[in-house]
Coordinates of C-alpha atoms in Angstrom, one line a residue:
X1 CA 63.3 63.2 86.1
X2 CA 63.6 59.9 87.8
X3 CA 63.4 61.4 91.3
X4 CA 61.1 64.4 90.3
X5 CA 63.6 67.0 91.4
X6 CA 65.6 69.8 89.8
X7 CA 69.3 70.4 90.3
X8 CA 70.2 73.8 92.0
X9 CA 71.3 76.4 89.5
X10 CA 75.0 76.4 90.5
X11 CA 75.3 72.6 90.5
X12 CA 73.5 72.5 87.1
X13 CA 76.0 75.0 85.7
X14 CA 78.8 73.0 87.1
X15 CA 77.6 69.8 85.3
X16 CA 77.1 71.7 82.1
X17 CA 80.8 72.6 82.1
X18 CA 82.1 69.2 83.2
X19 CA 80.6 65.8 84.1
X20 CA 82.1 65.5 87.6
X21 CA 85.5 66.4 88.9
X22 CA 88.4 64.5 90.4
X23 CA 91.9 65.7 91.3
X24 CA 94.4 63.9 93.5
X25 CA 97.9 65.0 94.6
X26 CA 100.8 63.3 96.3
X27 CA 103.7 64.0 98.5
X28 CA 107.1 62.5 98.2
X29 CA 108.5 60.5 101.1
X30 CA 111.9 58.8 100.7
X31 CA 111.7 59.5 97.0
X32 CA 108.4 57.6 96.8
X33 CA 105.2 59.4 95.9
X34 CA 102.4 58.9 98.4
X35 CA 98.8 59.9 97.5
X36 CA 97.5 62.4 100.0
X37 CA 94.9 64.9 98.8
X38 CA 91.7 64.0 96.9
X39 CA 89.0 66.3 95.6
X40 CA 85.9 64.5 94.1
X41 CA 82.6 65.6 92.7
X42 CA 80.6 62.6 91.4
X43 CA 79.5 62.6 87.8
X44 CA 75.8 62.7 87.0
X45 CA 75.7 58.9 86.5
X46 CA 77.2 58.4 90.0
X47 CA 74.9 60.9 91.7
X48 CA 73.2 58.0 93.6
X49 CA 70.4 58.4 96.0
X50 CA 70.9 57.3 99.6
X51 CA 68.3 55.7 101.9
X52 CA 66.0 54.1 99.3
X53 CA 67.5 50.7 99.1
X54 CA 68.5 48.1 101.6
X55 CA 72.1 48.0 103.0
X56 CA 72.3 44.2 102.7
X57 CA 71.0 41.6 100.2
X58 CA 69.4 39.5 102.9
X59 CA 65.6 39.4 103.0
X60 CA 63.9 41.9 105.4
X61 CA 67.3 43.6 105.8
X62 CA 67.2 47.1 107.5
X63 CA 67.5 50.2 105.4
X64 CA 69.2 53.5 106.4
X65 CA 65.8 54.8 107.4
X66 CA 65.4 51.9 109.8
X67 CA 68.8 52.8 111.4
X68 CA 68.0 56.5 111.7
X69 CA 68.1 57.9 115.3
X70 CA 64.6 59.3 115.9
X71 CA 65.6 60.5 119.4
X72 CA 67.9 63.2 118.0
X73 CA 66.5 66.6 118.6
X74 CA 66.2 68.7 115.4
X75 CA 66.1 72.4 114.7
X76 CA 67.3 73.5 118.1
X77 CA 68.4 77.1 118.3
X78 CA 70.5 78.1 115.2
X79 CA 71.1 74.5 114.2
X80 CA 69.4 73.5 110.9
X81 CA 67.0 70.6 110.7
X82 CA 68.8 67.4 109.9
X83 CA 68.0 65.3 106.8
X84 CA 66.0 62.1 107.0
X85 CA 66.6 58.8 105.2
X86 CA 62.9 58.2 104.6
X87 CA 60.6 59.9 102.0
X88 CA 60.8 63.3 103.8
X89 CA 64.2 64.0 102.2
X90 CA 66.0 63.3 99.0
X91 CA 69.7 62.6 99.5
X92 CA 72.3 62.2 96.7
X93 CA 76.0 61.4 97.2
X94 CA 78.4 64.0 95.9
X95 CA 81.7 62.6 97.3
X96 CA 82.4 59.2 98.8
X97 CA 85.3 60.7 100.9
X98 CA 87.5 57.6 100.4
X99 CA 85.3 55.7 102.8
X100 CA 85.5 58.2 105.6
X101 CA 81.9 59.3 105.2
X102 CA 79.8 60.9 102.4
X103 CA 79.2 64.4 101.3
X104 CA 75.6 64.7 100.2
X105 CA 73.3 67.0 98.3
X106 CA 70.1 67.1 100.4
X107 CA 66.5 68.1 99.4
X108 CA 65.1 68.3 102.9
X109 CA 61.5 68.9 102.0
X110 CA 60.4 66.3 99.6
X111 CA 56.7 66.0 100.6
X112 CA 54.2 66.7 99.1
X113 CA 56.4 68.3 96.5
X114 CA 60.2 68.4 96.2
X115 CA 61.4 71.8 97.3
X116 CA 64.1 73.3 95.1
X117 CA 66.1 74.4 98.2
X118 CA 69.1 72.3 98.8
X119 CA 71.9 72.0 101.3
X120 CA 75.3 70.2 101.5
X121 CA 75.7 67.9 104.5
X122 CA 78.3 65.5 105.7
X123 CA 77.3 62.0 106.8
X124 CA 80.0 60.4 109.0
X125 CA 80.6 56.6 109.3
X126 CA 78.4 56.5 112.4
X127 CA 75.4 57.9 110.3
X128 CA 75.4 61.2 112.1
X129 CA 74.7 64.3 110.0
X130 CA 76.9 67.5 110.0
X131 CA 75.9 70.6 108.2
X132 CA 78.5 72.0 105.7
X133 CA 77.1 74.7 103.5
X134 CA 73.8 76.0 102.0
X135 CA 75.0 76.1 98.4
X136 CA 77.1 73.9 96.2
X137 CA 79.3 76.9 95.3
X138 CA 80.2 77.5 98.9
X139 CA 81.0 73.8 99.3
X140 CA 83.2 73.8 96.2
X141 CA 85.2 76.7 97.7
X142 CA 85.6 74.7 101.0
X143 CA 86.8 71.7 99.0
X144 CA 89.4 73.7 97.2
X145 CA 90.6 75.7 100.2
X146 CA 91.1 72.5 102.3
X147 CA 93.2 71.0 99.4
X148 CA 91.2 67.8 99.7
X149 CA 93.2 66.7 102.7
X150 CA 92.2 63.4 104.3
X151 CA 89.2 63.7 106.6
X152 CA 88.9 67.5 106.1
X153 CA 85.1 67.3 106.5
X154 CA 85.6 66.2 110.1
X155 CA 86.8 69.7 110.9
X156 CA 83.1 70.7 110.7
X157 CA 82.1 68.1 113.3
X158 CA 82.1 68.3 117.1
X159 CA 84.9 65.7 117.4
X160 CA 87.2 67.1 114.7
X161 CA 89.8 65.4 112.6
X162 CA 92.0 62.4 113.7
X163 CA 95.5 63.0 115.1
X164 CA 97.0 61.7 111.9
X165 CA 95.0 64.0 109.7
X166 CA 95.8 66.9 112.1
X167 CA 99.5 66.4 111.3
X168 CA 98.8 66.9 107.6
X169 CA 96.7 70.0 108.5
X170 CA 99.5 71.4 110.5
X171 CA 101.9 71.0 107.6
X172 CA 99.7 72.3 104.7
X173 CA 96.8 74.2 106.4
X174 CA 98.1 75.5 109.8
X175 CA 95.7 78.4 110.0
X176 CA 92.7 76.3 109.3
X177 CA 93.4 73.7 112.0
X178 CA 94.2 76.5 114.5
X179 CA 91.0 78.4 114.2
X180 CA 90.6 78.7 118.0
X181 CA 93.9 80.4 118.3
X182 CA 93.0 82.7 115.4
X183 CA 89.8 83.7 117.1
X184 CA 91.4 84.3 120.5
X185 CA 94.4 86.2 119.2
X186 CA 93.3 88.2 116.2
X187 CA 96.8 89.7 115.7
X188 CA 98.7 86.4 115.9
X189 CA 98.7 85.9 112.1
X190 CA 98.7 89.6 111.2
X191 CA 101.8 91.1 109.6
X192 CA 102.9 93.8 112.1
X193 CA 105.3 95.5 109.6
X194 CA 105.5 99.2 110.4
X195 CA 105.7 101.1 107.0
X196 CA 106.9 104.2 108.8
X197 CA 110.1 102.4 109.9
X198 CA 110.6 100.6 106.6
X199 CA 110.3 103.7 104.4
X200 CA 111.9 106.1 106.8
X201 CA 114.3 108.4 105.0
X202 CA 117.9 107.9 106.2
X203 CA 119.9 111.1 106.3
X204 CA 123.4 110.0 105.4
X205 CA 126.1 112.1 107.0
X206 CA 128.9 112.9 104.6
X207 CA 132.2 111.2 105.4
X208 CA 135.1 113.7 105.6
X209 CA 138.3 112.4 104.2
X210 CA 141.3 113.3 106.3
X211 CA 144.1 115.0 104.5
X212 CA 147.6 113.8 105.3
X213 CA 149.6 116.3 107.5
X214 CA 151.7 118.7 105.5
X215 CA 155.4 118.2 105.9
X216 CA 157.7 121.2 106.5
X217 CA 159.9 122.2 103.5
X218 CA 163.2 121.2 105.2
X219 CA 162.1 117.6 105.7
X220 CA 161.1 117.4 102.0
X221 CA 164.5 118.6 100.9
X222 CA 166.3 116.2 103.2
X223 CA 164.1 113.3 101.9
X224 CA 165.0 114.3 98.3
X225 CA 168.8 114.4 99.0
X226 CA 168.6 111.0 100.7
X227 CA 166.9 109.5 97.7
X228 CA 169.5 110.9 95.3
X229 CA 172.3 109.6 97.5
X230 CA 170.9 106.1 97.5
X231 CA 170.5 106.3 93.7
X232 CA 174.1 107.3 93.1
X233 CA 175.4 104.6 95.5
X234 CA 173.4 102.0 93.7
X235 CA 174.8 103.2 90.3
X236 CA 178.4 103.0 91.7
X237 CA 177.8 99.4 92.9
X238 CA 176.5 98.4 89.5
X239 CA 179.6 99.8 87.7
X240 CA 182.0 98.0 90.1
X241 CA 180.4 94.7 89.3

């Protein structure tokens, strides 16, 4: 009501379930937990508007609208029109990104009447805009699938994530950071298991047991007589003792 705009349906349903969202996770290095991932959706009370107030407390201090680059071409080709810090757009902060930028909910057409169409944009520290998604639901999925890794929003910029953040991506999201490889070699991450070889029936050949060679009757009799002779000699030795 204060800004004469209506929340998009998916974001309104999200706030009806929970007033904001925050989840952090850590990794253990040398038995010491280190915070790494952070996923944040500001509560309604922290859904602050950007661009309306001065950046500094000094008199006649510049606002974000004064610092906006008017020479930047907009709407070229398939690129969407970028937001404005002045009255042409309404911008609300969804995620402060731990100081690495801001994820914003943008109403791009605020004059003469605020349009209900919204988009999600990323504002980097140099005040350049980068398009993320058209809906809050799509952004929420991006947030979850990127695990809230540091600077993950920079993967959607022309200059990409920092080398340090890329190391974390290689560890926890290797396919996401190697999208160029995935597009060039479509079969590089595909399981090439051949079911015909795995489930191929194996015909086991029966193992024939070899029978011991049969001995002639004469040898059996001689073996029996030798055994009886040994037995009698052992009995005679025992009686002598």
